[in-house]
Coordinates of C-alpha atoms in Angstrom, one line a residue:
Chain A
M1 CA 24.1 11.9 10.6
I2 CA 26.8 10.8 8.2
N3 CA 28.3 14.3 8.3
K4 CA 28.2 14.1 12.1
L5 CA 30.0 10.7 12.0
V6 CA 32.7 12.1 9.7
E7 CA 33.1 15.1 11.9
K8 CA 33.4 13.0 15.1
I9 CA 35.9 10.7 13.5
K10 CA 38.1 13.7 12.6
K11 CA 37.7 15.1 16.1
T12 CA 38.6 11.9 18.0
G13 CA 41.1 10.7 15.4
A14 CA 39.6 7.3 15.9
P15 CA 37.7 5.6 13.1
I16 CA 36.5 3.1 15.7
V17 CA 33.1 1.8 16.7
V18 CA 32.8 -0.1 19.9
G19 CA 30.5 -3.1 19.6
L20 CA 28.3 -3.3 22.7
D21 CA 27.5 -7.0 22.4
P22 CA 27.2 -8.0 26.0
M23 CA 27.3 -11.7 26.9
M24 CA 26.7 -12.8 30.5
K25 CA 30.2 -14.4 30.6
F26 CA 31.7 -11.0 30.0
V27 CA 29.8 -9.3 32.8
P28 CA 32.0 -9.1 36.0
E29 CA 30.7 -11.0 38.9
H30 CA 30.3 -7.9 41.1
I31 CA 27.8 -6.5 38.6
Q32 CA 25.9 -9.8 38.2
K33 CA 25.7 -10.1 42.0
T34 CA 24.2 -6.7 42.6
A35 CA 21.7 -7.1 39.7
F36 CA 20.6 -10.6 40.9
A37 CA 20.4 -9.3 44.5
E38 CA 17.8 -6.8 43.4
Y39 CA 15.9 -8.7 40.7
G40 CA 16.8 -12.4 41.3
E41 CA 18.3 -14.7 38.7
T42 CA 15.6 -13.6 36.3
L43 CA 15.4 -12.0 32.8
A44 CA 15.0 -8.6 34.6
G45 CA 18.1 -9.4 36.5
A46 CA 20.0 -10.2 33.3
G47 CA 18.8 -7.0 31.7
E48 CA 19.9 -5.0 34.7
A49 CA 23.3 -6.7 34.7
I50 CA 24.1 -6.0 31.0
W51 CA 22.8 -2.5 31.3
Q52 CA 25.0 -1.6 34.3
Y53 CA 28.0 -3.4 32.6
N54 CA 27.4 -1.3 29.4
K55 CA 27.1 1.9 31.4
G56 CA 30.5 1.4 32.9
I57 CA 32.0 0.9 29.5
I58 CA 30.2 3.8 27.9
D59 CA 31.4 6.2 30.6
A60 CA 35.0 5.0 30.1
I61 CA 35.1 5.3 26.3
C62 CA 32.7 8.0 25.3
D63 CA 35.3 10.7 24.8
L64 CA 37.6 8.5 22.7
V65 CA 35.3 7.1 20.0
P66 CA 32.7 8.6 17.7
A67 CA 30.2 5.7 17.8
V68 CA 29.0 2.5 19.4
K69 CA 27.2 -0.5 17.8
P70 CA 24.9 -2.4 20.1
Q71 CA 24.2 -5.9 18.6
I72 CA 20.4 -6.3 19.3
A73 CA 20.6 -10.1 19.3
M74 CA 22.6 -10.1 22.5
Y75 CA 19.7 -8.2 24.2
E76 CA 16.8 -9.9 22.3
Q77 CA 18.0 -13.3 23.8
F78 CA 16.7 -12.1 27.1
G79 CA 13.2 -11.3 25.7
I80 CA 11.4 -8.1 26.6
E81 CA 13.7 -7.4 29.5
G82 CA 16.7 -7.6 27.3
L83 CA 15.2 -5.2 24.9
V84 CA 14.6 -2.8 27.7
A85 CA 18.3 -2.9 28.4
F86 CA 19.0 -2.3 24.7
K87 CA 16.8 0.8 24.7
K88 CA 18.4 2.2 27.9
T89 CA 21.8 1.6 26.3
V90 CA 20.8 3.4 23.1
D91 CA 19.4 6.4 25.0
Y92 CA 22.4 6.6 27.3
C93 CA 24.9 6.5 24.5
K94 CA 23.1 9.3 22.7
E95 CA 23.0 11.3 25.9
K96 CA 26.8 10.9 26.0
G97 CA 27.1 12.3 22.5
L98 CA 27.9 8.9 20.8
I99 CA 26.4 8.0 17.5
V100 CA 24.5 4.7 17.8
I101 CA 24.6 2.1 15.0
G102 CA 21.9 -0.4 15.8
D103 CA 23.3 -3.7 14.5
I104 CA 19.9 -5.2 13.8
K105 CA 20.4 -6.8 10.3
R106 CA 16.7 -6.4 9.5
G107 CA 15.4 -6.7 6.1
D108 CA 11.9 -7.5 4.7
I109 CA 9.6 -6.1 2.1
G110 CA 7.3 -3.1 1.6
S111 CA 5.3 -2.2 4.6
T112 CA 7.2 -4.6 6.7
S113 CA 10.6 -3.1 6.0
E114 CA 8.9 0.3 6.6
A115 CA 7.8 -0.9 10.0
Y116 CA 11.4 -1.9 10.9
A117 CA 12.6 1.5 9.6
V118 CA 9.9 3.3 11.6
G119 CA 10.6 1.3 14.8
H120 CA 14.4 1.8 14.7
L121 CA 15.0 5.1 13.0
G122 CA 11.7 6.9 12.7
K123 CA 8.5 7.8 14.4
V124 CA 5.4 5.7 14.6
K125 CA 1.9 7.2 14.5
V126 CA -0.5 6.3 17.4
G127 CA -3.8 8.1 17.0
S128 CA -2.8 11.7 16.5
Q129 CA 0.6 11.3 18.2
F130 CA 4.1 10.3 17.0
Y131 CA 6.6 8.3 19.0
Y132 CA 10.1 7.0 18.5
G133 CA 10.5 3.3 19.2
F134 CA 14.2 2.5 19.5
D135 CA 15.6 5.6 17.9
E136 CA 19.1 4.6 16.8
D137 CA 21.1 6.8 14.4
F138 CA 22.0 4.1 11.9
V139 CA 20.9 0.5 11.5
T140 CA 22.4 -2.4 9.6
V141 CA 20.2 -3.9 6.8
N142 CA 20.2 -7.3 5.0
P143 CA 20.0 -6.9 1.2
Y144 CA 18.8 -10.4 0.2
L145 CA 15.3 -9.2 -0.7
G146 CA 16.5 -6.5 -3.1
S147 CA 15.4 -2.9 -3.5
D148 CA 11.9 -3.5 -2.1
G149 CA 13.5 -4.2 1.2
V150 CA 15.9 -1.2 1.1
E151 CA 13.7 1.6 -0.3
P152 CA 11.4 1.9 2.8
F153 CA 14.5 2.4 5.0
L154 CA 15.7 5.1 2.6
K155 CA 12.4 6.9 2.9
V156 CA 12.6 7.0 6.7
C157 CA 16.3 8.0 6.6
K158 CA 15.5 11.0 4.4
E159 CA 12.9 12.2 6.8
E160 CA 15.1 11.7 9.8
K161 CA 18.5 12.4 8.3
K162 CA 19.7 9.1 9.6
G163 CA 21.4 6.2 7.7
I164 CA 21.6 2.5 7.0
I165 CA 24.5 0.2 6.5
I166 CA 23.9 -2.7 4.2
L167 CA 25.6 -6.1 4.5
V168 CA 27.8 -6.6 1.4
K169 CA 30.6 -9.0 2.4
T170 CA 30.4 -10.3 5.9
S171 CA 33.3 -11.2 8.1
N172 CA 32.4 -14.9 8.8
P173 CA 34.2 -17.9 7.3
S174 CA 31.2 -19.1 5.4
S175 CA 30.2 -15.7 4.0
G176 CA 31.4 -16.9 0.6
E177 CA 28.8 -19.6 0.2
F178 CA 26.4 -17.2 -1.4
Q179 CA 28.2 -13.8 -1.4
D180 CA 31.2 -15.1 -3.5
Q181 CA 29.1 -16.9 -6.1
L182 CA 30.3 -15.7 -9.5
V183 CA 27.7 -14.0 -11.8
D184 CA 29.2 -13.5 -15.2
G185 CA 32.6 -13.7 -13.6
K186 CA 31.7 -11.1 -10.9
P187 CA 31.1 -12.1 -7.3
L188 CA 27.6 -11.5 -5.9
Y189 CA 29.1 -9.2 -3.2
E190 CA 30.3 -6.9 -5.9
I191 CA 26.8 -6.8 -7.5
V192 CA 25.4 -5.9 -4.1
G193 CA 28.2 -3.3 -3.7
E194 CA 27.2 -1.7 -7.0
K195 CA 23.6 -1.6 -5.8
V196 CA 24.6 0.0 -2.5
A197 CA 26.5 2.7 -4.4
Q198 CA 23.4 3.3 -6.5
W199 CA 21.0 3.4 -3.6
G200 CA 23.5 5.7 -1.9
E201 CA 23.6 8.2 -4.7
Q202 CA 20.0 9.1 -3.9
F203 CA 21.0 10.4 -0.5
M204 CA 24.3 12.0 -0.1
G205 CA 25.9 13.9 2.8
D206 CA 28.7 16.4 2.2
S207 CA 31.3 13.8 1.2
Y208 CA 29.8 10.4 2.0
S209 CA 26.4 8.8 1.5
Y210 CA 23.9 8.1 4.2
V211 CA 23.9 4.5 2.8
G212 CA 26.9 2.6 4.1
A213 CA 28.2 -1.0 3.7
V214 CA 29.4 -3.8 5.9
V215 CA 32.6 -5.5 4.6
G216 CA 34.5 -7.8 7.0
A217 CA 38.1 -7.0 8.0
T218 CA 38.8 -10.7 7.4
Y219 CA 38.5 -10.1 3.7
P220 CA 41.0 -7.3 2.9
E221 CA 41.3 -8.1 -0.8
Q222 CA 37.6 -7.9 -1.3
G223 CA 37.7 -4.7 0.8
R224 CA 40.1 -3.2 -1.7
I225 CA 37.8 -4.0 -4.6
L226 CA 34.7 -2.8 -2.9
R227 CA 36.3 0.4 -1.8
K228 CA 36.6 1.3 -5.5
V229 CA 33.1 0.0 -6.4
M230 CA 31.6 2.2 -3.7
P231 CA 33.8 5.3 -3.4
K232 CA 31.3 7.5 -1.6
T233 CA 30.1 4.7 0.8
F234 CA 31.2 4.6 4.4
I235 CA 32.3 1.0 5.2
L236 CA 31.7 -0.5 8.5
V237 CA 34.4 -3.1 9.1
P238 CA 33.7 -5.9 11.6
G239 CA 36.1 -8.7 12.3
Y240 CA 39.0 -6.8 13.8
G241 CA 40.6 -8.4 16.8
A242 CA 38.7 -11.4 18.1
Q243 CA 37.8 -12.5 14.6
G244 CA 41.3 -12.3 13.3
G245 CA 41.5 -9.0 11.4
K246 CA 44.7 -6.9 12.0
G247 CA 45.5 -3.2 11.6
A248 CA 47.5 -3.9 8.4
D249 CA 44.5 -5.6 6.8
L250 CA 42.4 -2.4 7.3
V251 CA 44.2 0.1 5.1
H252 CA 42.4 -0.9 1.9
F253 CA 39.1 -0.1 3.4
F254 CA 40.0 3.6 3.8
N255 CA 40.0 6.2 1.1
E256 CA 43.1 8.4 0.4
D257 CA 41.6 11.1 2.7
G258 CA 42.0 8.6 5.6
L259 CA 38.2 8.4 5.8
G260 CA 35.5 6.2 4.5
A261 CA 35.8 3.4 7.0
I262 CA 35.0 2.7 10.6
I263 CA 36.4 -0.3 12.3
N264 CA 34.3 -2.3 14.8
S265 CA 35.7 -4.2 17.8
S266 CA 33.3 -5.8 20.2
R267 CA 34.7 -8.3 22.7
G268 CA 38.2 -7.1 22.1
I269 CA 37.2 -4.0 23.9
I270 CA 34.2 -4.7 26.1
A271 CA 35.8 -7.9 27.5
A272 CA 39.4 -6.6 27.4
Y273 CA 39.8 -7.3 31.1
Q274 CA 39.5 -11.1 30.3
Q275 CA 42.5 -10.9 28.0
E276 CA 46.0 -11.6 29.4
K277 CA 47.2 -8.2 28.1
Y278 CA 44.8 -6.3 30.2
A279 CA 44.3 -8.8 33.1
S280 CA 46.1 -6.5 35.6
Y281 CA 43.1 -4.2 35.6
G282 CA 41.0 -6.9 37.2
A283 CA 37.3 -7.4 36.9
L284 CA 36.5 -4.5 39.2
N285 CA 38.2 -2.1 36.8
Y286 CA 36.9 -3.8 33.6
A287 CA 35.9 -0.4 32.1
D288 CA 39.4 1.0 32.5
A289 CA 40.7 -2.1 30.6
S290 CA 38.2 -1.3 27.9
R291 CA 39.5 2.2 27.7
A292 CA 43.1 1.0 27.4
A293 CA 42.1 -1.4 24.7
V294 CA 40.5 1.5 22.7
I295 CA 43.6 3.5 23.0
D296 CA 45.7 0.6 21.8
M297 CA 43.4 -0.1 18.9
K298 CA 43.5 3.6 17.9
E299 CA 47.3 3.4 17.8
D300 CA 47.3 0.2 15.8
I301 CA 45.0 1.7 13.1
A302 CA 46.9 5.0 13.0
Q303 CA 50.2 3.1 12.5
A304 CA 48.7 1.0 9.7
L305 CA 47.4 4.1 8.0
A306 CA 50.7 6.0 8.4
S307 CA 52.8 3.2 6.9
R308 CA 50.7 2.6 3.8
Chain B
M1 CA 7.2 -29.6 15.7
I2 CA 7.2 -30.3 11.9
N3 CA 5.4 -33.6 12.7
K4 CA 2.8 -31.6 14.6
L5 CA 2.4 -29.2 11.8
V6 CA 1.8 -32.0 9.3
E7 CA -0.6 -33.6 11.6
K8 CA -2.6 -30.4 12.2
I9 CA -2.7 -29.7 8.5
K10 CA -4.2 -33.2 7.9
K11 CA -6.7 -32.7 10.7
T12 CA -7.9 -29.2 9.7
G13 CA -7.6 -29.9 5.9
A14 CA -6.2 -26.4 5.7
P15 CA -2.6 -25.9 4.6
I16 CA -3.0 -22.3 5.7
V17 CA -1.1 -20.0 8.0
V18 CA -2.7 -16.8 9.1
G19 CA -0.3 -13.8 9.1
L20 CA -0.9 -11.8 12.2
D21 CA 0.6 -8.6 10.8
P22 CA -1.5 -5.9 12.5
M23 CA -1.3 -2.4 11.2
M24 CA -3.2 0.4 13.0
K25 CA -5.3 1.0 10.0
F26 CA -6.7 -2.5 10.2
V27 CA -7.7 -2.2 13.9
P28 CA -11.4 -1.4 14.1
E29 CA -12.2 1.9 15.7
H30 CA -14.0 0.5 18.7
I31 CA -10.9 -1.4 19.7
Q32 CA -8.6 1.6 19.3
K33 CA -11.1 3.7 21.3
T34 CA -11.1 1.3 24.2
A35 CA -7.3 0.9 24.3
F36 CA -6.7 4.7 24.0
A37 CA -9.3 5.4 26.8
E38 CA -7.2 3.2 29.1
Y39 CA -3.7 4.0 28.0
G40 CA -4.0 7.2 26.0
E41 CA -2.6 7.6 22.5
T42 CA 0.7 6.1 23.6
L43 CA 2.9 3.2 22.6
A44 CA 1.2 1.2 25.4
G45 CA -2.2 2.1 23.9
A46 CA -1.1 0.9 20.5
G47 CA 0.2 -2.3 22.0
E48 CA -3.0 -2.9 23.8
A49 CA -5.1 -2.2 20.6
I50 CA -3.2 -4.6 18.4
W51 CA -3.2 -7.3 21.1
Q52 CA -7.0 -7.0 21.5
Y53 CA -7.5 -7.0 17.8
N54 CA -5.3 -10.1 17.4
K55 CA -7.1 -11.9 20.2
G56 CA -10.5 -11.5 18.4
I57 CA -9.0 -12.9 15.2
I58 CA -7.3 -15.8 17.0
D59 CA -10.5 -16.8 18.8
A60 CA -12.4 -16.7 15.5
I61 CA -9.9 -18.8 13.5
C62 CA -8.1 -21.1 15.9
D63 CA -10.2 -24.2 15.1
L64 CA -9.8 -23.8 11.3
V65 CA -6.1 -23.5 10.7
P66 CA -2.9 -25.2 12.0
A67 CA -0.7 -22.2 12.4
V68 CA -0.3 -18.4 12.6
K69 CA 2.6 -16.3 11.6
P70 CA 3.0 -13.0 13.5
Q71 CA 5.3 -10.6 11.6
I72 CA 7.5 -9.1 14.4
A73 CA 8.2 -5.9 12.5
M74 CA 4.6 -4.8 12.9
Y75 CA 5.1 -5.0 16.7
E76 CA 8.7 -3.8 16.8
Q77 CA 7.6 -0.5 15.2
F78 CA 5.9 0.3 18.5
G79 CA 9.1 -0.3 20.5
I80 CA 9.1 -2.3 23.7
E81 CA 5.3 -2.0 24.1
G82 CA 4.8 -3.4 20.7
L83 CA 7.0 -6.4 21.5
V84 CA 5.0 -6.9 24.7
A85 CA 2.0 -7.3 22.4
F86 CA 3.9 -9.7 20.2
K87 CA 4.8 -11.9 23.2
K88 CA 1.2 -11.9 24.4
T89 CA 0.1 -12.9 21.0
V90 CA 2.6 -15.8 20.8
D91 CA 1.6 -17.1 24.2
Y92 CA -2.1 -16.8 23.5
C93 CA -1.8 -18.6 20.1
K94 CA 0.0 -21.5 21.8
E95 CA -2.6 -21.7 24.5
K96 CA -5.2 -22.0 21.7
G97 CA -3.2 -24.9 20.2
L98 CA -1.9 -23.0 17.2
I99 CA 1.6 -23.5 15.9
V100 CA 3.5 -20.2 15.9
I101 CA 5.8 -19.2 13.1
G102 CA 7.7 -16.1 14.2
D103 CA 8.3 -14.2 11.0
I104 CA 11.5 -12.5 12.3
K105 CA 13.8 -13.0 9.2
R106 CA 16.8 -12.9 11.5
G107 CA 20.3 -14.0 10.5
D108 CA 23.7 -13.2 11.8
I109 CA 26.9 -15.2 12.6
G110 CA 28.2 -17.5 15.3
S111 CA 27.3 -16.4 18.8
T112 CA 25.0 -13.7 17.5
S113 CA 22.8 -16.1 15.5
E114 CA 22.9 -18.3 18.5
A115 CA 21.5 -15.4 20.6
Y116 CA 18.6 -15.0 18.2
A117 CA 18.0 -18.7 18.2
V118 CA 18.1 -18.8 22.0
G119 CA 15.8 -15.8 22.3
H120 CA 13.2 -16.9 19.9
L121 CA 13.2 -20.7 20.0
G122 CA 15.3 -21.8 23.0
K123 CA 16.1 -21.0 26.6
V124 CA 18.7 -18.4 27.9
K125 CA 20.8 -19.0 30.9
V126 CA 20.6 -16.4 33.8
G127 CA 22.8 -17.4 36.7
S128 CA 21.6 -21.0 37.4
Q129 CA 18.2 -20.5 35.8
F130 CA 16.9 -21.0 32.3
Y131 CA 14.2 -18.9 30.6
Y132 CA 12.4 -18.8 27.3
G133 CA 12.5 -15.3 25.7
F134 CA 9.8 -15.2 23.0
D135 CA 9.3 -19.0 22.6
E136 CA 7.9 -19.3 19.0
D137 CA 7.7 -22.8 17.4
F138 CA 9.4 -21.9 14.1
V139 CA 11.2 -18.8 13.0
T140 CA 12.1 -17.5 9.5
V141 CA 15.8 -17.0 8.9
N142 CA 17.7 -15.0 6.2
P143 CA 20.5 -17.1 4.5
Y144 CA 22.7 -14.3 3.2
L145 CA 25.5 -15.0 5.7
G146 CA 25.8 -18.7 4.8
S147 CA 26.1 -21.8 7.1
D148 CA 27.7 -19.8 10.0
G149 CA 24.4 -18.0 10.3
V150 CA 22.2 -21.1 10.0
E151 CA 24.0 -23.8 12.1
P152 CA 23.5 -22.0 15.5
F153 CA 19.7 -22.1 14.8
L154 CA 19.9 -25.8 13.9
K155 CA 21.6 -26.5 17.2
V156 CA 18.9 -24.9 19.2
C157 CA 16.2 -26.5 17.0
K158 CA 17.6 -29.9 17.8
E159 CA 17.5 -29.3 21.5
E160 CA 14.0 -27.9 21.4
K161 CA 12.5 -29.9 18.6
K162 CA 11.5 -26.7 16.8
G163 CA 12.2 -25.5 13.3
I164 CA 13.4 -22.8 11.0
I165 CA 12.2 -21.6 7.7
I166 CA 14.8 -20.1 5.4
L167 CA 14.2 -17.4 2.8
V168 CA 14.9 -18.9 -0.6
K169 CA 12.8 -17.0 -3.2
T170 CA 10.8 -14.1 -1.7
S171 CA 7.4 -12.9 -3.0
N172 CA 8.3 -9.3 -3.7
P173 CA 8.8 -7.8 -7.2
S174 CA 12.5 -7.0 -6.7
S175 CA 13.4 -10.4 -5.2
G176 CA 15.1 -11.3 -8.4
E177 CA 17.7 -8.5 -8.1
F178 CA 20.0 -10.8 -6.2
Q179 CA 18.1 -14.1 -5.8
D180 CA 17.7 -14.6 -9.6
Q181 CA 21.4 -13.9 -10.5
L182 CA 22.7 -16.8 -12.6
V183 CA 25.7 -18.7 -11.3
D184 CA 26.9 -21.1 -14.0
G185 CA 23.5 -20.9 -15.5
K186 CA 21.7 -21.6 -12.2
P187 CA 19.8 -18.9 -10.3
L188 CA 21.1 -18.1 -6.8
Y189 CA 17.7 -19.1 -5.2
E190 CA 18.3 -22.6 -6.5
I191 CA 21.7 -22.7 -4.9
V192 CA 20.2 -21.5 -1.7
G193 CA 17.5 -24.2 -2.1
E194 CA 20.1 -26.9 -2.5
K195 CA 21.7 -25.7 0.7
V196 CA 18.4 -25.7 2.5
A197 CA 17.8 -29.3 1.5
Q198 CA 21.3 -30.2 2.7
W199 CA 20.9 -28.4 6.1
G200 CA 17.5 -30.1 6.4
E201 CA 18.9 -33.6 5.9
Q202 CA 20.6 -33.2 9.3
F203 CA 17.3 -32.9 11.1
M204 CA 14.4 -34.8 9.7
G205 CA 10.9 -35.3 11.1
D206 CA 8.8 -38.4 10.0
S207 CA 8.3 -37.2 6.5
Y208 CA 9.5 -33.6 6.3
S209 CA 12.5 -31.8 7.6
Y210 CA 12.6 -29.3 10.5
V211 CA 14.2 -26.9 8.1
G212 CA 11.7 -25.3 5.8
A213 CA 11.9 -22.7 3.0
V214 CA 10.1 -19.5 2.0
V215 CA 9.1 -19.4 -1.7
G216 CA 6.7 -16.7 -2.8
A217 CA 3.3 -17.6 -4.4
T218 CA 4.0 -14.9 -6.9
Y219 CA 6.7 -17.1 -8.5
P220 CA 4.9 -20.4 -9.3
E221 CA 7.4 -21.5 -11.9
Q222 CA 10.3 -21.1 -9.5
G223 CA 8.1 -22.9 -6.9
R224 CA 7.8 -25.9 -9.2
I225 CA 11.6 -26.1 -9.6
L226 CA 12.3 -25.6 -5.9
R227 CA 9.7 -28.2 -5.0
K228 CA 12.0 -30.7 -6.8
V229 CA 15.2 -29.3 -5.5
M230 CA 13.9 -29.6 -1.9
P231 CA 11.6 -32.7 -1.8
K232 CA 11.6 -33.1 2.0
T233 CA 11.3 -29.4 2.7
F234 CA 8.1 -27.8 3.9
I235 CA 7.6 -24.6 1.9
L236 CA 6.0 -21.6 3.5
V237 CA 4.3 -19.6 0.6
P238 CA 3.6 -15.9 1.2
G239 CA 2.1 -13.7 -1.4
Y240 CA -1.3 -15.3 -1.7
G241 CA -4.2 -12.8 -2.0
A242 CA -3.1 -9.2 -1.4
Q243 CA 0.2 -9.7 -3.2
G244 CA -1.4 -11.2 -6.2
G245 CA -0.9 -15.0 -5.8
K246 CA -4.0 -17.2 -6.7
G247 CA -5.1 -20.7 -5.8
A248 CA -4.1 -22.1 -9.2
D249 CA -0.6 -20.7 -8.7
L250 CA -0.1 -22.8 -5.6
V251 CA -0.4 -26.3 -6.9
H252 CA 3.3 -26.6 -7.8
F253 CA 4.4 -25.9 -4.3
F254 CA 2.7 -29.1 -3.0
N255 CA 4.0 -32.6 -3.3
E256 CA 1.9 -35.5 -4.7
D257 CA 0.8 -36.3 -1.1
G258 CA -1.0 -32.9 -1.0
L259 CA 1.5 -31.9 1.7
G260 CA 4.8 -30.0 1.7
A261 CA 3.4 -26.5 1.6
I262 CA 1.6 -24.1 3.8
I263 CA 0.1 -20.9 2.3
N264 CA 0.2 -17.6 4.2
S265 CA -2.4 -14.9 4.0
S266 CA -2.1 -11.8 6.2
R267 CA -4.2 -8.8 5.4
G268 CA -6.5 -10.9 3.2
I269 CA -7.7 -12.5 6.4
I270 CA -7.0 -10.2 9.2
A271 CA -8.4 -7.1 7.4
A272 CA -11.1 -9.1 5.5
Y273 CA -13.8 -6.8 6.9
Q274 CA -12.3 -3.9 4.9
Q275 CA -12.8 -5.8 1.6
E276 CA -16.0 -5.3 -0.4
K277 CA -16.6 -9.0 -0.3
Y278 CA -16.8 -9.1 3.5
A279 CA -17.9 -5.6 4.2
S280 CA -21.4 -6.7 5.3
Y281 CA -19.9 -8.0 8.5
G282 CA -18.9 -4.5 9.6
A283 CA -16.0 -3.4 11.8
L284 CA -17.7 -4.7 15.0
N285 CA -17.7 -8.2 13.5
Y286 CA -14.3 -8.0 12.0
A287 CA -13.3 -11.4 13.4
D288 CA -16.3 -13.2 11.8
A289 CA -15.2 -11.6 8.5
S290 CA -11.7 -13.1 9.1
R291 CA -13.3 -16.5 9.7
A292 CA -15.3 -16.3 6.5
A293 CA -12.1 -15.4 4.6
V294 CA -10.3 -18.4 6.0
I295 CA -13.1 -20.7 4.9
D296 CA -13.1 -19.2 1.4
M297 CA -9.3 -19.5 1.2
K298 CA -9.5 -23.2 2.3
E299 CA -12.0 -23.8 -0.5
D300 CA -9.9 -22.0 -3.1
I301 CA -6.8 -24.1 -2.3
A302 CA -8.8 -27.4 -2.1
Q303 CA -10.3 -26.7 -5.5
A304 CA -6.9 -25.9 -7.0
L305 CA -5.4 -29.1 -5.6
A306 CA -8.4 -31.2 -6.7
S307 CA -8.2 -29.9 -10.3
R308 CA -4.5 -30.5 -10.9

């Protein structure tokens, strides 16, 4: 799957992942109305609304980018019905040839981590049958519990040729509270980064590992260091756009080959029509606004990489 | 909710939480058979089997303990149908007067953490209506992302008078990889513990905070230290029984008042009938075996506390 990601990035020329993090306030009124007319103002209605909203965006951007990253929390907040919309979204994206990174930030120990891995990447056994639960291609994993929490994911990844992406240095303002604590002069995120590189060595694709890392665009200097600590690790970079990261901040996350990083933008793309810049599209054409925002983002990154 | 937990612990005399972490290999054959006869060897069949299995255990133990802790991963592995069983379990436990600690170990940032908080503890808005998603009483939270990840949970907890329990020092063998790293001579878990105490001060019940902590029974010495670092924090202690923690290891997690800790046992109780000690109950009477295991555990803890 990491080879497929690299290949698709080369083909599209866009090291971009679109964060499918639907909030009801992003969903255009005409979509909400239709969904509520059919299901009422219920959790099922909300699920239908975000699914239809996603579908429009996916159709508009699927030829431009290699991957999408649905944030499961935004679905889970609507309970079971929200998760039904999550599953529909995952399946539809895969149908459209997109790589799906499930942003689930799970992490537990032993058999529990294995259950998450099985549910999101692998197959679960029922009697004599095997079934995929959510069936994403990659998932994000929280490393706080150490190797016991990560190894069960690796086991399933090897079976399925899928990958995980581990939180190293997150994009939020308070990420430093624990992640920046100095251990013998070295910040914790660097120690986690070293571990990620080590875990990743066990499971390499052609040029990059099946074990990736999350490093926020809002911390370019740390990105530069972590790029060297984890040379074979693909870095998923959130925090571009809405969170303040700019094209020029991104160059350090890439290797010399122009690869090794994939930049996420969520509301900057999916809610583009609500920005002044793309307002002329209007709510009815929200998906076209998203397409325009992807094209602009691709250009911004290409320029930044060209001028480094 | 923390006051209710304290009250129920006093009433039952059992600082015990039963981990409802069903694995198919624990579910007695007669239950699997009935479920598969109705739904086939499908994800729906698995969901029905674990729900019926849980129901038997809940009926058998609900008068003995204050709380249960369903581990969501064990349900999530069966996809949507598994989560339907999770939701049925949560609702049924509450109907039976049990406090439900959702062991979800979620943690993200800003609006994403808020979505998890809303989905598991609070109400989500759909049009002009509000709905509970999963509606647990407490949930476990991963602290790796810092305050940005925790504050949104606190906001929802305040509205709902519910609580969170934050991972501090987990029970697994490799928990030390990151959690024990020394920062100016102080292990990271202690720094996290100090933060938990600080977050907890903002939201106090009568004697304990609505913000609790997870500290593994397998690390009694660290438990002793953390007990002092977080005097007003209720400690959820996993790792008793199957993971190797013993009654005598537990005393340091409690305050002088005999409160301040609640000990989790999962497979030691729910799969008791598979242990030699309780084998005479047989698979048909698996729930009676669970009841016997709870009574023995209560005795073990009471003895340990009495002899300290």
